[in-house]
Coordinates of C-alpha atoms in Angstrom, one line a residue:
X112 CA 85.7 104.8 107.6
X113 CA 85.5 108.4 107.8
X114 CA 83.0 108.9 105.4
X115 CA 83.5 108.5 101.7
X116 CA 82.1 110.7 98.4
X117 CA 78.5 109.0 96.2
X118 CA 81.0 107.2 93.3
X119 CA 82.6 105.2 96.3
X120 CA 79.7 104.2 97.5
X121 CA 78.3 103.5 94.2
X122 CA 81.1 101.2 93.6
X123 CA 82.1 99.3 97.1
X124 CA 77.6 98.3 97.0
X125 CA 77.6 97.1 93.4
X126 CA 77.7 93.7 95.0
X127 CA 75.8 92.3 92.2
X128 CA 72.7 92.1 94.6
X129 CA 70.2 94.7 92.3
X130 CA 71.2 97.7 95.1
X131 CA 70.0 100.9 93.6
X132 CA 72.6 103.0 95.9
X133 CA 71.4 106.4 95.2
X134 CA 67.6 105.7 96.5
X135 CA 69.5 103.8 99.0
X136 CA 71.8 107.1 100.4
X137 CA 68.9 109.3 99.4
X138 CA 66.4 107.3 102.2
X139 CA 69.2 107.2 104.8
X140 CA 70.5 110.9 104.4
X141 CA 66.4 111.5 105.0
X142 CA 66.3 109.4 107.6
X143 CA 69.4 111.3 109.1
X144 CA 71.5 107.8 109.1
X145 CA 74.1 109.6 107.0
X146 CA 74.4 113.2 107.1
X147 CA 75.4 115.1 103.6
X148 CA 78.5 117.7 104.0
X149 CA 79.1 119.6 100.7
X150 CA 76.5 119.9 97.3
X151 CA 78.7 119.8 94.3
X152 CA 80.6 116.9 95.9
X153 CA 78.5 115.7 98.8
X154 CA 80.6 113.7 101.4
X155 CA 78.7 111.0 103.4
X156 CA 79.2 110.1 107.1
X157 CA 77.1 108.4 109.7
X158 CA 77.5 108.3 113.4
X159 CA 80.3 105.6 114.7
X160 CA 77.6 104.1 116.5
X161 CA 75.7 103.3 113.4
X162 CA 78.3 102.3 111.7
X163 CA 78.8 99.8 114.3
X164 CA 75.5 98.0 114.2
X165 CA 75.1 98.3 110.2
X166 CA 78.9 96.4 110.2
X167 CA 77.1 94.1 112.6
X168 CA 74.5 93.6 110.6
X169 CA 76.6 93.5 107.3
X170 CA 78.3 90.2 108.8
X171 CA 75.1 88.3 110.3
X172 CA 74.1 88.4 106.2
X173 CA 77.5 87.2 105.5
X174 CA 78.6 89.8 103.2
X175 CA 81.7 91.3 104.8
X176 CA 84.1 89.7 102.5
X177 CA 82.1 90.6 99.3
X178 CA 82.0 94.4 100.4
X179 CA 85.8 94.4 102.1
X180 CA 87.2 93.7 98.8
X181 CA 85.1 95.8 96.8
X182 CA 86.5 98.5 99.2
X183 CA 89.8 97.5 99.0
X184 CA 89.7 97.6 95.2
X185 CA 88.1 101.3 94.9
X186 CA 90.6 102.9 97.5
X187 CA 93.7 101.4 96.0
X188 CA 92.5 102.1 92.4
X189 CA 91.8 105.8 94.3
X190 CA 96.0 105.6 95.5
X191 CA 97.3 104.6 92.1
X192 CA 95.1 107.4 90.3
X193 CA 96.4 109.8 92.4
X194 CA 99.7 109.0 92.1
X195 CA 100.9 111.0 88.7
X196 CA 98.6 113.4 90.0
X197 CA 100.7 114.3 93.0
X198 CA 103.6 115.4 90.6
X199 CA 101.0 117.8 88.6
X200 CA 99.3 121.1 88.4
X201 CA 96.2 119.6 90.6
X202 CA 98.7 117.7 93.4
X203 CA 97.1 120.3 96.3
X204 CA 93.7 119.1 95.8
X205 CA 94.9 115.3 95.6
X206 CA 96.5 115.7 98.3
X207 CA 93.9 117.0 100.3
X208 CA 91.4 114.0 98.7
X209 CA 94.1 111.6 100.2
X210 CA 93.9 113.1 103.6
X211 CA 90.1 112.9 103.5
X212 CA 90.4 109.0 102.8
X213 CA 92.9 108.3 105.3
X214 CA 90.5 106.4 107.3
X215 CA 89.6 104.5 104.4
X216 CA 93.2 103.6 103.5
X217 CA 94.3 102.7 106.5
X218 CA 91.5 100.2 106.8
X219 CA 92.8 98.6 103.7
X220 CA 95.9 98.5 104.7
X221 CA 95.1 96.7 107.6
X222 CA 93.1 94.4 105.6
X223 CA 95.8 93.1 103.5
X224 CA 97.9 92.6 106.4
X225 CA 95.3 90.5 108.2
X226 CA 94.4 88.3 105.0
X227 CA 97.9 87.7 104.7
X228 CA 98.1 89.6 101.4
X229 CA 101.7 91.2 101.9
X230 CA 101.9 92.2 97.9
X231 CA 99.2 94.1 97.9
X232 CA 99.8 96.1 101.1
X233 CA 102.7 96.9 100.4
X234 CA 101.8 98.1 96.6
X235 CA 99.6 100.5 98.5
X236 CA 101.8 102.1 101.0
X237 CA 104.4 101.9 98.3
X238 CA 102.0 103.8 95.6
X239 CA 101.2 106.3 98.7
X240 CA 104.7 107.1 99.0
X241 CA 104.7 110.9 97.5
X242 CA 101.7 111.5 99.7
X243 CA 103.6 110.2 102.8
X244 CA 106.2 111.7 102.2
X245 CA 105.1 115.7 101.5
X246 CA 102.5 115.8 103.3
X247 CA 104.3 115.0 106.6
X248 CA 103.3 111.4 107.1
X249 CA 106.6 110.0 107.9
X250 CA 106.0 108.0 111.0
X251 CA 102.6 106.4 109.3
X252 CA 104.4 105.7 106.5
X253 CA 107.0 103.7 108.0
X254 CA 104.5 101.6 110.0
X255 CA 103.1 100.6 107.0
X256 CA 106.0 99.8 105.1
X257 CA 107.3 98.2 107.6
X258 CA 105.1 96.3 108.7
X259 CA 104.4 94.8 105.1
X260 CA 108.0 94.2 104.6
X261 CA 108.0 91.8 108.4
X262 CA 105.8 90.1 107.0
X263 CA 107.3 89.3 103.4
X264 CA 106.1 85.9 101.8
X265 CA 106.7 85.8 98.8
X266 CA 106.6 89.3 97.4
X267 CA 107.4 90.2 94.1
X268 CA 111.0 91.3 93.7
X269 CA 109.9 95.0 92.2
X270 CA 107.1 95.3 95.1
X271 CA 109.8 94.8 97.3
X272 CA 112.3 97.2 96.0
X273 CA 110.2 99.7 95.7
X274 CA 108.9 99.3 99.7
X275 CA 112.2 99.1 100.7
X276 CA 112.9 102.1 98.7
X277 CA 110.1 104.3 100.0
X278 CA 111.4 103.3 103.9
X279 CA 114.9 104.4 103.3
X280 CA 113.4 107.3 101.8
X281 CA 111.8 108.2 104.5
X282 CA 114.6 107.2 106.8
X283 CA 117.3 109.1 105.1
X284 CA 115.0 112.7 105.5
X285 CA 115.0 111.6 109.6
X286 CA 118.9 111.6 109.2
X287 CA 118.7 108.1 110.3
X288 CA 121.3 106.5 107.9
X289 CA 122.1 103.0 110.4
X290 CA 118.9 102.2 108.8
X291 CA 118.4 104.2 105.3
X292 CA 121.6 102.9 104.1
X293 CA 121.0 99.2 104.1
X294 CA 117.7 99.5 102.9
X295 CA 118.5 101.8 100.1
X296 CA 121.5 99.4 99.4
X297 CA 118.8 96.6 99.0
X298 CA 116.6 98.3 97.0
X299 CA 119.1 99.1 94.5
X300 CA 120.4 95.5 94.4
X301 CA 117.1 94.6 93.9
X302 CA 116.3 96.8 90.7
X303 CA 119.7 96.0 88.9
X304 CA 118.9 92.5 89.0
X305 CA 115.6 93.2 87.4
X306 CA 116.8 95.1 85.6
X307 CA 114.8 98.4 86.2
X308 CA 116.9 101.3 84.9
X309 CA 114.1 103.9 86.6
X310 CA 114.5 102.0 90.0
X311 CA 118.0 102.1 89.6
X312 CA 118.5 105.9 88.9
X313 CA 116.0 106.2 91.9
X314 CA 117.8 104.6 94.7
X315 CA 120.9 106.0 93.6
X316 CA 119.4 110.0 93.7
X317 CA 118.4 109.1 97.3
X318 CA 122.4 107.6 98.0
X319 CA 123.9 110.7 96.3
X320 CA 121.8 112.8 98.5
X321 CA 122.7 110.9 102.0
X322 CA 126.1 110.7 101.3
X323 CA 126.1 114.7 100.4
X324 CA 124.8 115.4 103.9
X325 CA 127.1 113.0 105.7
X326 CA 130.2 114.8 103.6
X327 CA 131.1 112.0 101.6
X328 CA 131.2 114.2 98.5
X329 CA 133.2 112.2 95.9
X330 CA 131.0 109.6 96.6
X331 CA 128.0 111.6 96.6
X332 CA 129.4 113.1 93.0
X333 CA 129.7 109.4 91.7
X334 CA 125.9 107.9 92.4
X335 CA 124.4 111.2 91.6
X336 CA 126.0 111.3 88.4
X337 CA 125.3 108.2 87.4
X338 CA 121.7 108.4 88.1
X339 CA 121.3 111.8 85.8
X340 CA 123.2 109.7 83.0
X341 CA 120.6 107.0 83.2
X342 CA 117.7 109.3 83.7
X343 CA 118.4 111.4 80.8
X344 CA 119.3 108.4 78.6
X345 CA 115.8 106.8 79.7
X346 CA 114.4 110.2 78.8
X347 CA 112.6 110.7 82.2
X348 CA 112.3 114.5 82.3
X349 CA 110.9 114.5 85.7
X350 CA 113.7 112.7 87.3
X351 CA 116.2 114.0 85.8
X352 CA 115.5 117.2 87.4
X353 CA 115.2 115.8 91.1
X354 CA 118.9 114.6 90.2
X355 CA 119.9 118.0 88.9
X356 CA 118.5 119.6 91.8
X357 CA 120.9 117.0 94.0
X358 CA 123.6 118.1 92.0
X359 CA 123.2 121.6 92.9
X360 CA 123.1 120.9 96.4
X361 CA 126.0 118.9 96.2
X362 CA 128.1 121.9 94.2
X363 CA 126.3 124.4 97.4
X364 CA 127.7 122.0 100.1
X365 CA 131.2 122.4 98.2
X366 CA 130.8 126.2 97.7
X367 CA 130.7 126.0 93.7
X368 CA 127.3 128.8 93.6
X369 CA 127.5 129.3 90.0
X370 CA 127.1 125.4 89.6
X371 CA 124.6 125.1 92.0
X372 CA 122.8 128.0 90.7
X373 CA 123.0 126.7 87.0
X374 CA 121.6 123.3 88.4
X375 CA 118.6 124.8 90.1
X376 CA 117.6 126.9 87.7
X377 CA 117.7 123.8 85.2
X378 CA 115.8 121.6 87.3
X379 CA 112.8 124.9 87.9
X380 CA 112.6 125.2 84.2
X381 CA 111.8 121.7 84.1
X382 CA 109.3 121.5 87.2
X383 CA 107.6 124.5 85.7
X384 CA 106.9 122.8 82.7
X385 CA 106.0 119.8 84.2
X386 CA 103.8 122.0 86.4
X387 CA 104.7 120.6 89.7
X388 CA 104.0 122.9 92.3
X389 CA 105.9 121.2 95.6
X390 CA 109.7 121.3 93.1
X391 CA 108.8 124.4 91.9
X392 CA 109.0 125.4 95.7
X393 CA 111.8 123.6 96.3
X394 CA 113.9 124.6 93.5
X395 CA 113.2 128.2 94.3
X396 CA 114.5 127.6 98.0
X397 CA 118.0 126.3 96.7
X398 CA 118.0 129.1 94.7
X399 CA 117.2 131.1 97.9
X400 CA 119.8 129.3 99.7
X401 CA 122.6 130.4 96.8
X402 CA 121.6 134.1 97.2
X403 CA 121.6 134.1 100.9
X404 CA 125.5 132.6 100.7
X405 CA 126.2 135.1 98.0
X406 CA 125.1 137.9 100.6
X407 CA 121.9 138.6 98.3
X408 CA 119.9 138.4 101.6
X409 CA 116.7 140.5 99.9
X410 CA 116.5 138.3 97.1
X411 CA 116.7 135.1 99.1
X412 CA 114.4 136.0 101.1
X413 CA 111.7 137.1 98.5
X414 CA 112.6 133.5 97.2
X415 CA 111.8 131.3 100.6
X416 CA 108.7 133.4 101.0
X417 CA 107.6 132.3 97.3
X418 CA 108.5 129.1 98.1
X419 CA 106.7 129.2 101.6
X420 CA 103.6 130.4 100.0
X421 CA 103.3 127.9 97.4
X422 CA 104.1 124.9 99.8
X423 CA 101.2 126.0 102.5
X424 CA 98.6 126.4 99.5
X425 CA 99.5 122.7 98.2
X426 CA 100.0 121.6 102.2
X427 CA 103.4 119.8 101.7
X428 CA 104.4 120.1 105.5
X429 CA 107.4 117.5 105.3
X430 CA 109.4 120.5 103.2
X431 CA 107.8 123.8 104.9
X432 CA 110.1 123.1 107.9
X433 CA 113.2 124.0 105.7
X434 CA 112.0 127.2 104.1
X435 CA 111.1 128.3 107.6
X436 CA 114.8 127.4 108.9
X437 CA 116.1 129.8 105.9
X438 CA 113.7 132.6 106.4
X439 CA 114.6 132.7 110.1
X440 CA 118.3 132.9 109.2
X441 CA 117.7 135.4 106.8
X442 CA 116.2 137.3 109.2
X443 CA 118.4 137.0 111.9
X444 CA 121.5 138.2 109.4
X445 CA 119.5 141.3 108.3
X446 CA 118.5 141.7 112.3
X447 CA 115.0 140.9 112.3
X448 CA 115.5 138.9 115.3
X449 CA 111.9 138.9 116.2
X450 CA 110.6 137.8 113.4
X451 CA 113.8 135.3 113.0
X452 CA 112.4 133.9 116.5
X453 CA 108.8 133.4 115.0
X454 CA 110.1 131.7 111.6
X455 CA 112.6 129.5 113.6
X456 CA 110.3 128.3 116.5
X457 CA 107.5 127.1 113.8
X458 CA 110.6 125.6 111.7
X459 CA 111.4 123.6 115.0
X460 CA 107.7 122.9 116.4
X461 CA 106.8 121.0 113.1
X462 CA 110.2 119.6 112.5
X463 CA 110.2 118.0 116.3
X464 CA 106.9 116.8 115.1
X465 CA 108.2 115.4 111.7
X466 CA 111.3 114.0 113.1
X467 CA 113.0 115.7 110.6
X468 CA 116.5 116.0 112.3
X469 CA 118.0 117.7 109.4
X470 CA 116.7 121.1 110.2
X471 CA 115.8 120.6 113.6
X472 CA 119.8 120.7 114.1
X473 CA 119.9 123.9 111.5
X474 CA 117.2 125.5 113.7
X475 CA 119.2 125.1 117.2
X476 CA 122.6 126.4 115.6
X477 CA 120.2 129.8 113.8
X478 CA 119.2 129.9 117.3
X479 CA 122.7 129.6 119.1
X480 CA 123.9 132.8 116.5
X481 CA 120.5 134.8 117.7
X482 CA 121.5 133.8 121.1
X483 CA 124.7 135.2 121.4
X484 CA 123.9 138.1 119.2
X485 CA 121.5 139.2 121.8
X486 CA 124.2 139.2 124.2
X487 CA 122.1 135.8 125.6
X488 CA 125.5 134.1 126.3
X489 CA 125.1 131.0 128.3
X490 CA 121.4 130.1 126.0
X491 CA 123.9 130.1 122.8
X492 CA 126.6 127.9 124.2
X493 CA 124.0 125.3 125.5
X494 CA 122.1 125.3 122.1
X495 CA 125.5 124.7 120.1
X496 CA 126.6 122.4 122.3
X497 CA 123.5 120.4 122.4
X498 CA 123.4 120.6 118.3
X499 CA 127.1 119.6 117.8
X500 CA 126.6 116.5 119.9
X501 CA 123.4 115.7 118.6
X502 CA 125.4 116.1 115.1
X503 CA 127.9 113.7 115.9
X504 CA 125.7 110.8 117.5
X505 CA 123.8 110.8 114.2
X506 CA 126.9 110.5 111.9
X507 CA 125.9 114.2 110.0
X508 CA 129.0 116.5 110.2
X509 CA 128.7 120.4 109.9
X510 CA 128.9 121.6 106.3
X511 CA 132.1 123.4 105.5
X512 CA 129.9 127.1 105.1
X513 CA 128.5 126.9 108.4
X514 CA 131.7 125.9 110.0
X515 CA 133.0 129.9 110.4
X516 CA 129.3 130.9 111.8
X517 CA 130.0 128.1 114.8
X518 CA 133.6 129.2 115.7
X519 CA 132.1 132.7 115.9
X520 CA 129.3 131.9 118.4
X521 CA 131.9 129.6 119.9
X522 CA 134.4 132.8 120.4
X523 CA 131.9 135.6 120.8
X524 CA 130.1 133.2 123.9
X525 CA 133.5 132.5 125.6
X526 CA 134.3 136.3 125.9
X527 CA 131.3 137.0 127.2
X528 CA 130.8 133.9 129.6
X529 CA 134.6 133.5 130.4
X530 CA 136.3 130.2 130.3
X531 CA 134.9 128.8 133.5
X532 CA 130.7 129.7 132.9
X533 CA 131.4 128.5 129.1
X534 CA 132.6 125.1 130.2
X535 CA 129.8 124.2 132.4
X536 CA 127.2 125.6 129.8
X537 CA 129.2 123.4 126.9
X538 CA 128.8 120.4 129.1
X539 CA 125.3 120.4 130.3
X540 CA 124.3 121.3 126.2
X541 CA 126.3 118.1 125.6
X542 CA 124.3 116.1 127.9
X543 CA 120.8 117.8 127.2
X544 CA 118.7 114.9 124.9
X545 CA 117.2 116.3 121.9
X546 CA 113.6 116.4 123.7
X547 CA 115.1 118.3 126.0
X548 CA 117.0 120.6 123.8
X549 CA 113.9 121.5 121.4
X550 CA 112.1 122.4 124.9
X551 CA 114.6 124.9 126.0
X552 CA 115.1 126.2 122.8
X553 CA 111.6 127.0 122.6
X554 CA 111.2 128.4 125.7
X555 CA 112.6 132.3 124.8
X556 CA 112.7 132.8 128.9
X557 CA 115.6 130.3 129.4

């Protein structure tokens, strides 16, 4: 599906039937029943049409089964191969060779679930999690975890944790914690009674995190602690720095910068080493994010844009939306409001698109301070309104640093509206749905 490169091939028509597959490809690429893209490593596709009558054809010899679990075999051998690789040096071009055999996985996938074979589904979409997950596959993702998980029968107690993981990881970065929470919960039950130390630390990274952005920050402290403690003991360098980097969010959220800048510049010395390109970006933007609340606006934003730049030449999408939301307020505090407009509306275009609610609300409240700084009165109080509501109905309260920048639009809106206008702009923002609000926020004529 979609094509596929010469070892594929090579491998999914071993059948054990004497095929000699490259005189096979050669005589159909000259027959122009597959056409050849690429020289050094030549991709094969065919016409749907034709790939239509040779599946016909494939089951009238009664060989489908043979060659659908060949296929199956090669692309989730292809998944697990590339997933160590998608935490290295070479993680762009992986991902990239993921995206190419989409098709192919998906079919698999689909396989399992129609054979019944639940396990091995869900090993896949499990094993595809990183890939999923930066790249900006959240919604396919989900499907596929949970529809492996409906359909449990059986499954291994580790396959299962680590599924239900994976969806409550994903769930958690949409901000929807009704659902993360329970399945993160499960997971975690799941690995202590293995026991699995690494699973443990894991889930309890991903609670530290969620209960950091709901405010919960003793409780946040607690799991995130715990999971360096085991992470370090287990002597998993790479883990322990995802945990650090927590941590330093954790000590931002609570306005201890020195901590938070001591954390992140532990956990970059560590993603450096370990080469990985997508922390290294991320790292650097929470060390951006401490300059820009220390008032070092130049240096934070050199930081998001070597952050940006590294994460659009690796194409991790899922965690461009954020740098974007910082470069835009950057930019909007050192009164580059046209460029603050052009960061924040691509922030909000692919976060709409990711679901990613987390910065989608960040974007409307830049957007609300741009507003009313431009003298744009009743657009701010709409925007703020429409983000504060949106804030409450999914459970995420304002952090304590952006709490002064809201009573100032708040103020600075009512002075310029009066009481009367500011009230009726409040309440429609309040009763504007998110599509709605991302619409009009995008529009730069309302």
């Amino acid at each position: 599906a979609g094509g596929c490169t010469y070892e594929a091939a090579e491998v999914v028509c071993h059948t054990g039937e004497g095929l000699e597959v490259l005189d096979g490809v050669t005589s159909l690429v000259e027959k122009s029943l597959l056409r050849q893209e690429g020289v050094e490593e030549p991709r094969f596709t065919m016409l749907e049409t034709i790939r239509e009558y040779a599946r016909e054809k494939l089951a009238e010899r009664g060989g489908v089964e043979t060659v659908r679990a060949a296929h199956a075999a090669w692309f989730l051998h292809l998944a697990e191969e590339a997933e160590p690789e998608l935490a290295g040096p070479d993680q762009g071009e992986w991902m990239v060779l993921l995206e190419r055999e989409l098709d192919n996985l998906r079919d698999v996938l689909s396989w399992f679930l129609d054979r019944g074979e639940q396990e091995w589904e869900l090993r896949l979409a499990s094993v595809l999690h990183s890939f999923w997950y930066d790249r900006g596959f959240w919604s396919e993702g989900q499907h596929w975890l949970e529809e492996g998980l409906a359909r449990d029968t059986g499954v291994p107690p580790a396959v299962r944790a680590r599924a239900l993981y994976s969806l409550g990881s994903i769930a958690a970065a949409q901000a929807d914690y009704k659902r993360a929470l329970p399945l993160l919960h499960t997971a975690l039950a799941l690995y202590q009674e293995l026991p699995d130390q690494g699973g443990i630390a894991l889930v309890l990274g991903d609670l530290g995190l969620a209960a950091c952005r709901r405010g919960q920050y003793g409780r946040a402290a607690t799991f995130l602690e715990e999971s360096l403690q085991i992470l370090q003991a287990v002597g998993d360098r790479r883990g322990s720095s995802f945990t650090l980097d927590k941590l330093g969010y954790l000590a931002i959220e609570q306005g201890d910068l020195a901590t938070a800048k001591e954390r992140h510049t532990e956990a970059l010395t560590i993603y450096k080493a370990l080469g990985d390109s997508t922390r290294i970006a991320l790292a650097l933007t929470n060390l951006g994010d401490v300059a820009g609340r220390e008032g070092n606006l130049v240096e934070a934003e050199a930081l998001f844009d070597q952050s940006l730049g590294l994460l659009r030449k690796i194409g991790a999408t899922a965690h461009i939306t954020m740098v974007l939301l910082n470069l835009g307020e950057v930019a909007g505090r050192r009164g580059h409001h046209g460029q603050a407009r052009a960061w924040l509306n691509e922030s909000l275009s692919l976060a709409w698109e990711l679901g990613d609610f987390h910065v989608t609300l960040g974007v409307l409240g830049v957007m609300a301070k741009l507003a009313v700084d431009g003298g744009r009165a009743m657009r701010a109080v709409r925007l703020e309104a429409t983000r504060m509501a949106l804030q409450e109905r999914l459970g995420i309260p304002l952090p304590a640093y952006y709490q002064t920048g809201q009573e100032e639009v708040q103020a600075e809106a009512k002075v310029l509206l009066g009481d009367e206008d500011f009230n009726a702009a409040w309440e429609k923002g309040r009763h504007t749905s998110l599509k709605e609000a991302v619409a009009y926020a995008l529009d730069e004529s309302n």
